[in-house]
Coordinates of C-alpha atoms in Angstrom, one line a residue:
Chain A
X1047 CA 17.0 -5.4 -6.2
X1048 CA 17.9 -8.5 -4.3
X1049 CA 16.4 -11.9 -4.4
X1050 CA 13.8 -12.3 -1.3
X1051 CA 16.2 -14.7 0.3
X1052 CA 19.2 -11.9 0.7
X1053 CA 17.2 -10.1 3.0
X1054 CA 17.5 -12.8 5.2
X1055 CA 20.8 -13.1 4.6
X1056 CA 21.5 -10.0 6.6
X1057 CA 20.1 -10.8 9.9
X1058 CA 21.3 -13.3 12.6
X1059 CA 21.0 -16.8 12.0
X1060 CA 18.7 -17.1 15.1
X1061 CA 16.7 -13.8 14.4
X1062 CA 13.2 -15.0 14.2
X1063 CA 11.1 -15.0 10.7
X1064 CA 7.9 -16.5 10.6
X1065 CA 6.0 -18.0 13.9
X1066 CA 3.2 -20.6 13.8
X1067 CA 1.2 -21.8 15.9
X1068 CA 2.9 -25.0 16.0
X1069 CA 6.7 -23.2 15.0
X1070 CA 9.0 -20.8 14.7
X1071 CA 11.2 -20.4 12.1
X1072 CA 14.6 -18.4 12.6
X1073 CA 16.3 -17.0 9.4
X1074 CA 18.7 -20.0 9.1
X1075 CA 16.2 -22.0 9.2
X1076 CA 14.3 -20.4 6.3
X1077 CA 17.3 -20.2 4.3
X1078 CA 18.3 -24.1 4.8
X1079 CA 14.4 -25.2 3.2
X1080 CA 14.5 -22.9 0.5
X1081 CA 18.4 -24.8 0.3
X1082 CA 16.7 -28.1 0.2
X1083 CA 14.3 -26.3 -2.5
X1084 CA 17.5 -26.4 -5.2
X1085 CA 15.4 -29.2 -7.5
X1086 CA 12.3 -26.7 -7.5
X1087 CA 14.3 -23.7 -9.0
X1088 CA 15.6 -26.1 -11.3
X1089 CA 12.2 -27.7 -12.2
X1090 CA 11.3 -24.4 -12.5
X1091 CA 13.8 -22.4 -14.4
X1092 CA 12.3 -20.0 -16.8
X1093 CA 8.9 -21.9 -16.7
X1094 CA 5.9 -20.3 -15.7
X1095 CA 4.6 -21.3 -12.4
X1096 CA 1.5 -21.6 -10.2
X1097 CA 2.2 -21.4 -6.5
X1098 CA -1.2 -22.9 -4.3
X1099 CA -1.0 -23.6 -0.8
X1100 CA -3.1 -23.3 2.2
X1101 CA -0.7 -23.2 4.3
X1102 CA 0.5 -19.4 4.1
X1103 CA 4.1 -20.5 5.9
X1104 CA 4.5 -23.3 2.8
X1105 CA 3.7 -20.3 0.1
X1106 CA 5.8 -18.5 1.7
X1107 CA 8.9 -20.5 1.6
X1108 CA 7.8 -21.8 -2.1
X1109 CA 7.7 -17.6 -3.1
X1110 CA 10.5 -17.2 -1.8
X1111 CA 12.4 -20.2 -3.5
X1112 CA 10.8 -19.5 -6.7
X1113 CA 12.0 -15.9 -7.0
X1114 CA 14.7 -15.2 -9.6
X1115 CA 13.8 -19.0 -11.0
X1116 CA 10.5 -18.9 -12.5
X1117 CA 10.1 -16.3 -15.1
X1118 CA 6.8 -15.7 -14.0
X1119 CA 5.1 -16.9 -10.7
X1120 CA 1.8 -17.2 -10.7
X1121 CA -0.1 -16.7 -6.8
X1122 CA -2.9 -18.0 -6.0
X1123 CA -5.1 -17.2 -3.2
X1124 CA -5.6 -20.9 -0.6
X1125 CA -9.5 -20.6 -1.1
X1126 CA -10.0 -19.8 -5.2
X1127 CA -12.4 -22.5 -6.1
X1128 CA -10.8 -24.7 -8.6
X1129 CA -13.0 -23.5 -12.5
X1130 CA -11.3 -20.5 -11.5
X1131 CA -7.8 -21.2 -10.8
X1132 CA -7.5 -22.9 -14.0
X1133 CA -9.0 -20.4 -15.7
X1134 CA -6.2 -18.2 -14.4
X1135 CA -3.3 -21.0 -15.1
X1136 CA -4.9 -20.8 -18.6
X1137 CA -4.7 -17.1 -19.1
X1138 CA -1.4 -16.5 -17.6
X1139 CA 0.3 -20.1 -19.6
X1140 CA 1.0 -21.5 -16.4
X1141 CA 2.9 -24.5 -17.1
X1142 CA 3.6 -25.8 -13.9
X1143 CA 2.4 -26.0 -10.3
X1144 CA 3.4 -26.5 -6.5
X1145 CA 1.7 -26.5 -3.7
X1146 CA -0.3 -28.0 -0.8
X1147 CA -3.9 -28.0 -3.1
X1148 CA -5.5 -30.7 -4.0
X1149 CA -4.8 -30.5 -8.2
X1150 CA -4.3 -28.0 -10.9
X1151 CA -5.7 -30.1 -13.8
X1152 CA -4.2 -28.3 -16.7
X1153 CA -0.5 -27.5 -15.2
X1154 CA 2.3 -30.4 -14.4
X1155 CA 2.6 -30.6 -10.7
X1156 CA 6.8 -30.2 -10.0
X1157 CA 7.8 -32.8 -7.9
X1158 CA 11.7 -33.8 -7.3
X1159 CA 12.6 -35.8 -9.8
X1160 CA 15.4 -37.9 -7.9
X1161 CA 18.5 -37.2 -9.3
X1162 CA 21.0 -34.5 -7.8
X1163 CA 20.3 -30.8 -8.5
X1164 CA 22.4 -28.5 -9.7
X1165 CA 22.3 -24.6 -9.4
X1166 CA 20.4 -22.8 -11.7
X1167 CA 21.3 -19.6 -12.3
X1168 CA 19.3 -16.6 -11.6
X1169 CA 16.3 -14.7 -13.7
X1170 CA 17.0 -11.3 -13.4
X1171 CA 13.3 -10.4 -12.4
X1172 CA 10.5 -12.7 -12.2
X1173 CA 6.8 -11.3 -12.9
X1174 CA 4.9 -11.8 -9.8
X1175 CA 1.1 -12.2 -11.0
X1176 CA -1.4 -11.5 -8.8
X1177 CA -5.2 -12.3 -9.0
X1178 CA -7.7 -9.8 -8.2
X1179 CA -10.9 -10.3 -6.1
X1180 CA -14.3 -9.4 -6.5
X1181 CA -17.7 -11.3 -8.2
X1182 CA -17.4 -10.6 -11.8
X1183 CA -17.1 -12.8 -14.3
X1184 CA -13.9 -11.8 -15.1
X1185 CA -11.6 -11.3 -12.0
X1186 CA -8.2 -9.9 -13.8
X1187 CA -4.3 -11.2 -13.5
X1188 CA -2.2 -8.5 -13.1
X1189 CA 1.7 -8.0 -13.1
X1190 CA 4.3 -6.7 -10.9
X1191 CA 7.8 -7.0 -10.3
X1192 CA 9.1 -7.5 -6.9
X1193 CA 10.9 -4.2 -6.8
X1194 CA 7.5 -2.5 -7.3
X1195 CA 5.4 -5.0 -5.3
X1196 CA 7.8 -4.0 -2.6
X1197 CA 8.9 -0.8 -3.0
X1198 CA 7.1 0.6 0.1
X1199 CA 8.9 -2.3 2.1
X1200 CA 10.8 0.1 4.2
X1201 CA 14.2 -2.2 5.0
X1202 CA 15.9 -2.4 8.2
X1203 CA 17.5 0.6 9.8
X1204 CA 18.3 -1.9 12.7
X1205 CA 15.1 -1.5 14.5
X1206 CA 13.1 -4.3 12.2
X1207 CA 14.1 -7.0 15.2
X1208 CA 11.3 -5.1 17.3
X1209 CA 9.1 -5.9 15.2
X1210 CA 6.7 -8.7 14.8
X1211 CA 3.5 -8.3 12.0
X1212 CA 1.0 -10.2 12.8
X1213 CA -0.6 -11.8 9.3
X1214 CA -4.4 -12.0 8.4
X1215 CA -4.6 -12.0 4.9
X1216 CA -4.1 -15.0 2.5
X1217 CA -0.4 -14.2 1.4
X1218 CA -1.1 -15.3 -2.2
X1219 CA -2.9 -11.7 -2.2
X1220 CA -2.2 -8.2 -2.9
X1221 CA -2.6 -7.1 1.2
X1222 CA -0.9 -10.1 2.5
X1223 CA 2.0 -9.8 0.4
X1224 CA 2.6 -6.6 1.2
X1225 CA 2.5 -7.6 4.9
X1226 CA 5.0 -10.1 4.7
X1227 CA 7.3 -8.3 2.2
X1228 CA 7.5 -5.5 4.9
X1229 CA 8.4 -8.0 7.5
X1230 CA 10.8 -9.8 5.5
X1231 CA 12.3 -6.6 4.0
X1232 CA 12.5 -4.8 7.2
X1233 CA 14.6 -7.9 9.2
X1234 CA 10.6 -7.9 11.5
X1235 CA 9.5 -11.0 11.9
X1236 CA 6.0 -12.5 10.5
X1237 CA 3.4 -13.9 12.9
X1238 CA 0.7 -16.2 10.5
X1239 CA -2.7 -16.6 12.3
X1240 CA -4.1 -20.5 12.1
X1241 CA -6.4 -20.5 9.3
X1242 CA -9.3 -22.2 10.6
X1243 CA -9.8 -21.2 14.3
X1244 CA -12.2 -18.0 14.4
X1245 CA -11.0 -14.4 14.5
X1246 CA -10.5 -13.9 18.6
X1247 CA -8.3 -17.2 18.3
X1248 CA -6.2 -15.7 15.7
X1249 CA -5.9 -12.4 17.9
X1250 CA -5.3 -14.9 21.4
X1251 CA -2.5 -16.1 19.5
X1252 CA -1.2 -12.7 17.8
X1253 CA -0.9 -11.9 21.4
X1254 CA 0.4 -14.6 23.1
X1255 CA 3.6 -14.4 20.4
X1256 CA 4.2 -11.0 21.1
X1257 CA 2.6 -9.2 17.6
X1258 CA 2.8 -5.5 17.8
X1259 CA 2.2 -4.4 14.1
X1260 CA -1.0 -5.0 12.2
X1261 CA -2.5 -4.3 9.2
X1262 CA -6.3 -5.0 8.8
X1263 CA -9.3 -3.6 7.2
X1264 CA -11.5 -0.9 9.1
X1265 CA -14.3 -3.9 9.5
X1266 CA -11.4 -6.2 10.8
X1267 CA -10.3 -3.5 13.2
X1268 CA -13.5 -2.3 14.3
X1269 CA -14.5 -6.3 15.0
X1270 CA -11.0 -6.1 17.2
X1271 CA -12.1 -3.3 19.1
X1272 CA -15.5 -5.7 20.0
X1273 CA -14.1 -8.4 20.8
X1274 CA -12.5 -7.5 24.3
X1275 CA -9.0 -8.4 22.8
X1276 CA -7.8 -5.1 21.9
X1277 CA -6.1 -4.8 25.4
X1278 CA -3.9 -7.9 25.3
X1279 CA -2.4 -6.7 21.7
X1280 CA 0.7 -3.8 22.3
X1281 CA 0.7 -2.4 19.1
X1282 CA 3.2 0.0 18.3
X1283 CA 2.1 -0.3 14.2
X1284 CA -1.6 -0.2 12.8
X1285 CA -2.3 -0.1 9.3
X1286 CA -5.6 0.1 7.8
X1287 CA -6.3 -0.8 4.1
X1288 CA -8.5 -2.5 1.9
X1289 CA -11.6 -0.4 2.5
X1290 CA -12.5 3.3 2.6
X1291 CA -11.3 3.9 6.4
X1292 CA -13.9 5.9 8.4
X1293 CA -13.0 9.0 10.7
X1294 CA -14.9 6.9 13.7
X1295 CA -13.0 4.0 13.1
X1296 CA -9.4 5.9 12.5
X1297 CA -10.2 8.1 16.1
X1298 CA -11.3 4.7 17.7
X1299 CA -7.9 3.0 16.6
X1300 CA -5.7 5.6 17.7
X1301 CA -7.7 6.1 21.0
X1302 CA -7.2 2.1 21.9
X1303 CA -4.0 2.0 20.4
X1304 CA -2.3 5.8 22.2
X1305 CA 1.1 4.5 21.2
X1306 CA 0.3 2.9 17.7
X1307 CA 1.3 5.1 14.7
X1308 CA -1.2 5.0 12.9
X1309 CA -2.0 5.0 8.8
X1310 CA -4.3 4.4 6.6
X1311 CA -3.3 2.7 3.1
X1312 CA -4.7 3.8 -0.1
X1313 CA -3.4 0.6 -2.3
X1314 CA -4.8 -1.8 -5.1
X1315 CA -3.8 -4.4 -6.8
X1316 CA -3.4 -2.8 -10.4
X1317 CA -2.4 0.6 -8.7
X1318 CA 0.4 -0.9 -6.5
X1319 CA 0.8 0.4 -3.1
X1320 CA -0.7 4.4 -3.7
X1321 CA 0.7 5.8 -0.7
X1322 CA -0.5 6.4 3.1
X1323 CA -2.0 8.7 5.4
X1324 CA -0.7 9.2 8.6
X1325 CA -2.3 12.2 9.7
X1326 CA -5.3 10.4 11.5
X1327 CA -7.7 12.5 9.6
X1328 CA -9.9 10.5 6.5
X1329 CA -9.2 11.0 3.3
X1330 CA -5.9 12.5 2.2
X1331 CA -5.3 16.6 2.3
X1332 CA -6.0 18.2 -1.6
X1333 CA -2.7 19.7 -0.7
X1334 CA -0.9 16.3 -2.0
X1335 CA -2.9 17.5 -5.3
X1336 CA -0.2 20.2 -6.1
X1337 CA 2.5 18.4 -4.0
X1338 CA 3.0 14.6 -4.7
X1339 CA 3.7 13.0 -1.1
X1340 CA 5.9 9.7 -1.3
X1341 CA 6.8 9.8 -5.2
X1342 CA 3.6 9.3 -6.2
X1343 CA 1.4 12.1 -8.6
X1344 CA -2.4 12.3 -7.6
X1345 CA -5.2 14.2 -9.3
X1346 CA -8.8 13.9 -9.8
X1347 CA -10.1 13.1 -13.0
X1348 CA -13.6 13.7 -13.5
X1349 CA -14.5 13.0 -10.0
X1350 CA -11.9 9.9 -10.3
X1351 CA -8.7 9.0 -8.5
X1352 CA -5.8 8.8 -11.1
X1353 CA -2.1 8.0 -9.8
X1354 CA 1.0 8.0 -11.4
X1355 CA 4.2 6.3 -10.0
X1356 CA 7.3 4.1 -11.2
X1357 CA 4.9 1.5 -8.7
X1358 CA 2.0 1.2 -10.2
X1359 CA 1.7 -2.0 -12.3
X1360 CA 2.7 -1.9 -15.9
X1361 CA 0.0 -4.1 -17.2
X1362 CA -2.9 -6.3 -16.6
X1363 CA -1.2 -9.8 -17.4
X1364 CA -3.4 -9.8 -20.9
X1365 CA -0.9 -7.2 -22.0
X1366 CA -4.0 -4.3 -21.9
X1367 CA -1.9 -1.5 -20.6
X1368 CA -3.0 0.5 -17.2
X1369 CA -1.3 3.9 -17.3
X1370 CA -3.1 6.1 -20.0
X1371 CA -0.1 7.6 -22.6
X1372 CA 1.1 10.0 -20.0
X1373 CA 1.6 6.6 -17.1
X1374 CA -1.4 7.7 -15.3
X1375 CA -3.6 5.0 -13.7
X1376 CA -7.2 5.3 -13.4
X1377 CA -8.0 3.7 -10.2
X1378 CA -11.8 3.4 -10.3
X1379 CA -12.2 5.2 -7.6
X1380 CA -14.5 8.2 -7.1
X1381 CA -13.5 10.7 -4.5
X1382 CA -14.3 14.4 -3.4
X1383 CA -12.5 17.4 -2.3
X1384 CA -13.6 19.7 0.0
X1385 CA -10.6 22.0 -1.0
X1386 CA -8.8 21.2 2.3
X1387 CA -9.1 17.2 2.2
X1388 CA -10.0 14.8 -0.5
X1389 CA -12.3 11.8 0.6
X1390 CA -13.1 8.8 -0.7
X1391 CA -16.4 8.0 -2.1
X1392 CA -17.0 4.7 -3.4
X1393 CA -16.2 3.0 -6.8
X1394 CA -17.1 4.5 -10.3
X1395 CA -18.5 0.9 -11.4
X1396 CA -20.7 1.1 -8.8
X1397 CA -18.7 -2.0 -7.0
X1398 CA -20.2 -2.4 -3.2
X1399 CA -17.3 -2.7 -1.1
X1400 CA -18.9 -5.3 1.6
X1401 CA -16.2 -5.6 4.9
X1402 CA -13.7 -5.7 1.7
X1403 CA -14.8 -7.5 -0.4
X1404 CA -16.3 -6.3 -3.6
X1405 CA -20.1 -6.9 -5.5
X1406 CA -20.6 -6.1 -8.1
X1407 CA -24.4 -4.6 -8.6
X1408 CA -25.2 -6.7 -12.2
X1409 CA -24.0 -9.9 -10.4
X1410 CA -26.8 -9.9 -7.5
X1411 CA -29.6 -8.2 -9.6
X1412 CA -29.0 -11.4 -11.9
X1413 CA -29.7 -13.9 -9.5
X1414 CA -33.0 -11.8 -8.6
X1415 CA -34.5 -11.8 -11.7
X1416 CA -33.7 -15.3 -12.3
X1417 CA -36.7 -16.0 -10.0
X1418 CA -40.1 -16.1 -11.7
X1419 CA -42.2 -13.6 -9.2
X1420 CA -39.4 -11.2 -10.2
X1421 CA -40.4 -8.3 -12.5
X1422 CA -37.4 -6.1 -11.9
X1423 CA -34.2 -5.9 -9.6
X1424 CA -32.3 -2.9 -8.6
X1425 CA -29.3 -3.2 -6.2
X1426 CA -27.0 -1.0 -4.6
X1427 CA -24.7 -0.6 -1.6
X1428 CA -26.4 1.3 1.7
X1429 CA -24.1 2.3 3.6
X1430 CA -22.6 0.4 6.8
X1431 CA -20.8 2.0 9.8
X1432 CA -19.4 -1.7 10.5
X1433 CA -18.7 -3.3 7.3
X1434 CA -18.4 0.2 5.2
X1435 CA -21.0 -1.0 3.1
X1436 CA -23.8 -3.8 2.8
X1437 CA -25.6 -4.8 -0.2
X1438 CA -29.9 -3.7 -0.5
X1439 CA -31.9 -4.8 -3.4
X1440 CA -35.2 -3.4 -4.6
X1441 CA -37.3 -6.0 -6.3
X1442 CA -40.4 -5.1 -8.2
X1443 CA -42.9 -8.2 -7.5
X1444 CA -44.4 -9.3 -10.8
X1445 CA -48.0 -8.6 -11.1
X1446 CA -50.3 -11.0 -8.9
X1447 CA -47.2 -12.5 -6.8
X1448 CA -48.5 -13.4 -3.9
X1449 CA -47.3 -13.4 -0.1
X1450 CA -44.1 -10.9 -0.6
X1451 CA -42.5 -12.8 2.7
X1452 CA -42.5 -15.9 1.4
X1453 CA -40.6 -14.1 -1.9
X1454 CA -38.4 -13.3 0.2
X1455 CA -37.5 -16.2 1.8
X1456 CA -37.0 -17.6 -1.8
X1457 CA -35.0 -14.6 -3.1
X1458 CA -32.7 -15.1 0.2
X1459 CA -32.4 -18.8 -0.1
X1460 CA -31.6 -18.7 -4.2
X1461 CA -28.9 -15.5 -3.9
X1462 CA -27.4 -18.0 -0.5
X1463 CA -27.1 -21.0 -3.8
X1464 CA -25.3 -18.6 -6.7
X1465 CA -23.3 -15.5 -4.5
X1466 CA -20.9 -15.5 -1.7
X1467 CA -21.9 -14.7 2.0
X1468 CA -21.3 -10.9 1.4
X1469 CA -23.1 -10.5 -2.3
X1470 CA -26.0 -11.9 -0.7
X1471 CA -28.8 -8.7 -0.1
X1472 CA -29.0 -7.7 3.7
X1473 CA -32.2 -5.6 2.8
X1474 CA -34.5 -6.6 0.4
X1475 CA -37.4 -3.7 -0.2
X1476 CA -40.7 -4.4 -2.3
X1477 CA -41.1 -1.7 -4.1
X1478 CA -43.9 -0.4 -7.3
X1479 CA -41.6 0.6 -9.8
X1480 CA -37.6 1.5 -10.2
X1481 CA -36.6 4.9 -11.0
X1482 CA -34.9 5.0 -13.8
X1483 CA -32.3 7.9 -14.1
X1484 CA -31.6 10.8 -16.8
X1485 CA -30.2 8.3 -19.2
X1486 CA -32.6 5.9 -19.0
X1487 CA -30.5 3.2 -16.4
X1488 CA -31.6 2.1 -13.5
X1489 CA -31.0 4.4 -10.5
X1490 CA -28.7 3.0 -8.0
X1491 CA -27.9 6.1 -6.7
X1492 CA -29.7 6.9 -3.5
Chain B
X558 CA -41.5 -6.2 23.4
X559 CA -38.9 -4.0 24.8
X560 CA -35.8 -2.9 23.2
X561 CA -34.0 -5.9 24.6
X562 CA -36.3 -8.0 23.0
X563 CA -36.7 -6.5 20.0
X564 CA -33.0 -6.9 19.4
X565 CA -32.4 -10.3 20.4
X566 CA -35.4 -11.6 18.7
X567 CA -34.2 -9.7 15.4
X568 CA -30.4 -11.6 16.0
X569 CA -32.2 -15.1 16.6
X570 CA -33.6 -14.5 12.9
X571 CA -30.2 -13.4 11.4
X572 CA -28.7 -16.5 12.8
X573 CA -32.0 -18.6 11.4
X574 CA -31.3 -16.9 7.8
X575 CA -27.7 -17.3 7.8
X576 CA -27.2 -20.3 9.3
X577 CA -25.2 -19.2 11.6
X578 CA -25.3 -21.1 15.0
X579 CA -26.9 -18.5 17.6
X580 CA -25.9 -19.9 21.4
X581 CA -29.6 -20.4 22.7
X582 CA -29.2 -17.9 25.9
X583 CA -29.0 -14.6 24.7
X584 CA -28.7 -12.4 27.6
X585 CA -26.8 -8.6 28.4
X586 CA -23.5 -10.4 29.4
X587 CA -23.0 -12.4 26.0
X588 CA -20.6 -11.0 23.7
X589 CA -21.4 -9.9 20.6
X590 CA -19.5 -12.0 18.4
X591 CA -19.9 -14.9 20.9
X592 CA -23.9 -14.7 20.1
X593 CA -23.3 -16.7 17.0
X594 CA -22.8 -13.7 14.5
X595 CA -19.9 -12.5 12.4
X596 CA -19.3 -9.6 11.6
X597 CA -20.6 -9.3 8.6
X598 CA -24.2 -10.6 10.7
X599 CA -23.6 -7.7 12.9
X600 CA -23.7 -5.2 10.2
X601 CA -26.6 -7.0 8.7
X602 CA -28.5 -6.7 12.8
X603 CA -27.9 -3.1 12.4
X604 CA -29.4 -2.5 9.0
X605 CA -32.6 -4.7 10.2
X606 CA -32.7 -2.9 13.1
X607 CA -32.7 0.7 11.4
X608 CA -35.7 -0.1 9.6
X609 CA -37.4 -1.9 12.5
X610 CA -37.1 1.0 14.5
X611 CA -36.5 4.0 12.6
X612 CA -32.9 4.6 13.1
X613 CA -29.2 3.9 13.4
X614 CA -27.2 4.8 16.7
X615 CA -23.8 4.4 15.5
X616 CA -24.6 7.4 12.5
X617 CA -26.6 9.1 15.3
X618 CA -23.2 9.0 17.4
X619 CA -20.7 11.4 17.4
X620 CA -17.9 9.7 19.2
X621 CA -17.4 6.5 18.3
X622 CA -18.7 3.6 20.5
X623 CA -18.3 -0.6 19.6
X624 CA -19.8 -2.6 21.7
X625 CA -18.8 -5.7 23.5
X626 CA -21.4 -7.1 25.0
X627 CA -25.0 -7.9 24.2
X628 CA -25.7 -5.3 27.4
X629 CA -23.5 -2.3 26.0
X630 CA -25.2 -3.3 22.5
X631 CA -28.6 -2.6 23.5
X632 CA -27.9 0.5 26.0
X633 CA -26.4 2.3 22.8
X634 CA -30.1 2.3 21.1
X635 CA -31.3 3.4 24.4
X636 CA -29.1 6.1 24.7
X637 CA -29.9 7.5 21.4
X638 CA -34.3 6.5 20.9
X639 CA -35.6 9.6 22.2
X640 CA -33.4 11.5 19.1

């Protein structure tokens, strides 16, 4: 497995690899900063490093340095609030850090020290460790190596050059590393949207630099096919992931998109890439249950999704091993077979997959019942044809509350203090009483 | 209050909840995600307006329609009330 940098060493000096909207970077170019990046892989050797930038272009270029120096590379995402990045620099004994944020109080930040640097030579295989997402009170680290983290990084057959991905997602996560690892494995070169401007800028500028590949989640896509832009965007390459993906939205892609190929991705970040679908159907076919498609085993477990493959992650970074005894992985997902296709069904914790990000039930219902007119909370996902899912609570007034619309102003305005835009309810129902179900829990089950 | 209305009164109150910054003329040729919602607003319209009035055209539809404007928004409830 080569260093990120050899890929780049096989294209043309001039062969384009990342474009901004205020540059454009050509593979000698890359190569010559991660060159003038010698006293960070000496800094670094060994050491255990935080990269956190938000600037995806400078993570890039600090990834790509820092591979096969640090002996574990720590990513994280430009917008993790700061308690929670050192809580991860904690857990993973982060050391040292780099990167465009403002500080990361508990880590030395590496800085040149001045004198000349020498070459350090290589670790054979630095642990990437990746941060998962989702309002719990324990997001988890887990760990990869770059041969699995890009082991569906098809490389260059000679075509790559045609290429150009256009990148949403933070790089510092799961999705957006696999984007660019497929653009920088595959000699394509990696368009990075401005952060800041809103989503039809980002896609203006995806098409006024010539993307034609694009991986998004079915909300992203199905906001693309609103927002008039769909037309100016000649994508060969559409990948959806991060969310169960719809029939609607997969016939609406394919119908806007009559030359795409497109796929669907069944990925996580503990599972590694699972594999794809490119069938244009939902779901995968139960066939692939008797036949493993793309080296990886699938079966249902329970009413669960359970994978095993050489790329699913060995471990959560705490050491807690993933793959049962037999290197299966539970994936938390529940799915359904109809005996012809299998279909995804939502997650077995009961997790509400909101546009792709994830809320967790116990989180909201917290918040709820933190409010005095409160008697009981239930709250659960109701289904979304835009955003997959969206989350509905059922509150129980306490006895004698009074006007239930002024509740739930108050109920809206406290969850808008304590959750994130997507956690907070987009239905809240007075009801008499929760249903509790055969074992006695609340029912969340509709 | 028409369906027009209906809808455009229930996106003002989104926006007002939110905080999300609603352009003050609403009308058939603004585009949806020019009104001042995002998408995860949108969604939120279309959950509000299933129990306002009694059902969801986009699970009603077969084929799959998104909307672009404010115009095409609205004409998909019409096309699918009398259901």
């Amino acid at each position: 497995m080569n260093r990120l940098r050899n890929w780049l060493k096989s294209r043309a000096a001039d062969a384009p690899v990342f474009i901004t909207s205020g540059t454009a970077l050509s593979s000698s170019d890359v190569l010559d900063r991660i060159d003038g990046l010698r006293w960070l892989r000496q800094a670094a050797a060994n050491k255990v490093v935080a990269v956190w930038s938000h600037d995806p272009l400078d993570a890039l270029i600090l990834m790509m340095a820092l591979d096969g120096a640090a002996r574990q590379l720590l990513l994280l995402p430009a917008n993790t609030i700061e308690e929670r990045a050192l809580d991860f620099a904690r857990r993973s004994g982060c050391t040292h850090w780099i990167g465009d944020a403002h500080e990361l109080p508990c880590c030395v930040r590496l800085v040149p020290s001045g004198l000349a640097a020498t070459d350090t030579p290589d670790i054979e295989d630095t642990q990437w460790v990746l941060t998962t997402s989702g309002t719990t009170s324990t997001p988890k680290l887990v760990s990869h190596n770059l041969a699995a983290l890009a082991s569906t990084a098809k490389a260059d057959t000679g075509k790559g050059y045609s290429y150009c991905w256009g990148l949403l997602y933070d790089p510092a996560r799961f999705a957006g590393l696999q984007v660019a690892l497929q653009a920088l494995r595959g000699g394509s070169a990696l368009a990075l949207a401005p952060e800041t401007v809103p989503f039809e800028e980002q896609i203006d500028f995806f098409a006024r630099v010539g993307v034609n590949a694009l991986s998004a989640t079915p909300t992203l896509w199905r906001k693309l096919l609103m927002s008039g832009r769909a037309k100016y965007l000649p994508l060969k390459v559409v990948t959806l992931g991060g969310e169960i993906a719809d029939q609607k939205v997969l016939t609406a892609v394919q119908s806007e998109f009559p030359q795409a190929r497109v796929r669907h991705v069944y990925a996580s970040t503990e599972a590694g890439v699972g594999f794809s679908v490119a069938d244009g159907l939902e779901g995968f076919p139960a066939a692939w249950l008797n036949v493993p498609p793309q080296d990886v085993e699938i079966k249902i477990s329970e009413g669960e999704l359970v994978l095993r493959s050489a790329r699913t992650a060995a471990a959560y970074h705490d050491g807690r091993t993933l793959r049962d005894s037999k290197g299966w992985v539970a994936t938390g997902d529940r799915v359904e077979s109809d005996g012809t296709r299998v279909r995804f069904v939502g997650r077995l914790n009961g997790a509400i997959n909101v546009g792709g990000d994830k809320v967790f039930p116990e989180a909201v219902e917290r918040v709820l019942m933190s409010h005095p007119s409160v008697a009981a909370a239930v709250v659960r996902g109701k289904k979304s044809a835009f955003s997959g899912a969206l989350v509905e609570a059922l509150v129980v007034p306490a006895p004698r509350q009074g006007d239930n619309a002024v509740l739930r102003r108050d109920l809206l305005e406290i969850c808008r203090m304590h959750l994130p835009k997507h956690a907070v309810p987009a239905l809240i129902r007075f009801v008499a009483a929760i249903e509790a179900n055969s074992t006695g829990k609340q029912d969340r089950s509709l | 209050m028409n369906l027009e209305q209906i809808i455009f009164k229930e996106i003002r109150q989104i926006a007002v909840e939110t905080g999300a910054a609603v352009s003050s003329e609403l009308n058939r040729d603004t585009k949806v995600f020019e009104s001042g919602l995002d998408s995860l607003g949108f969604a939120v319209l279309v959950a509000k307006l299933e129990e306002t009035l009694g059902y969801d055209p986009f699970v009603r539809m077969a084929e799959p329609i998104y909307p672009v404007t404010l115009g095409e928004f609205v004409d998909v409830y019409a096309a699918h009330e009398s259901q």
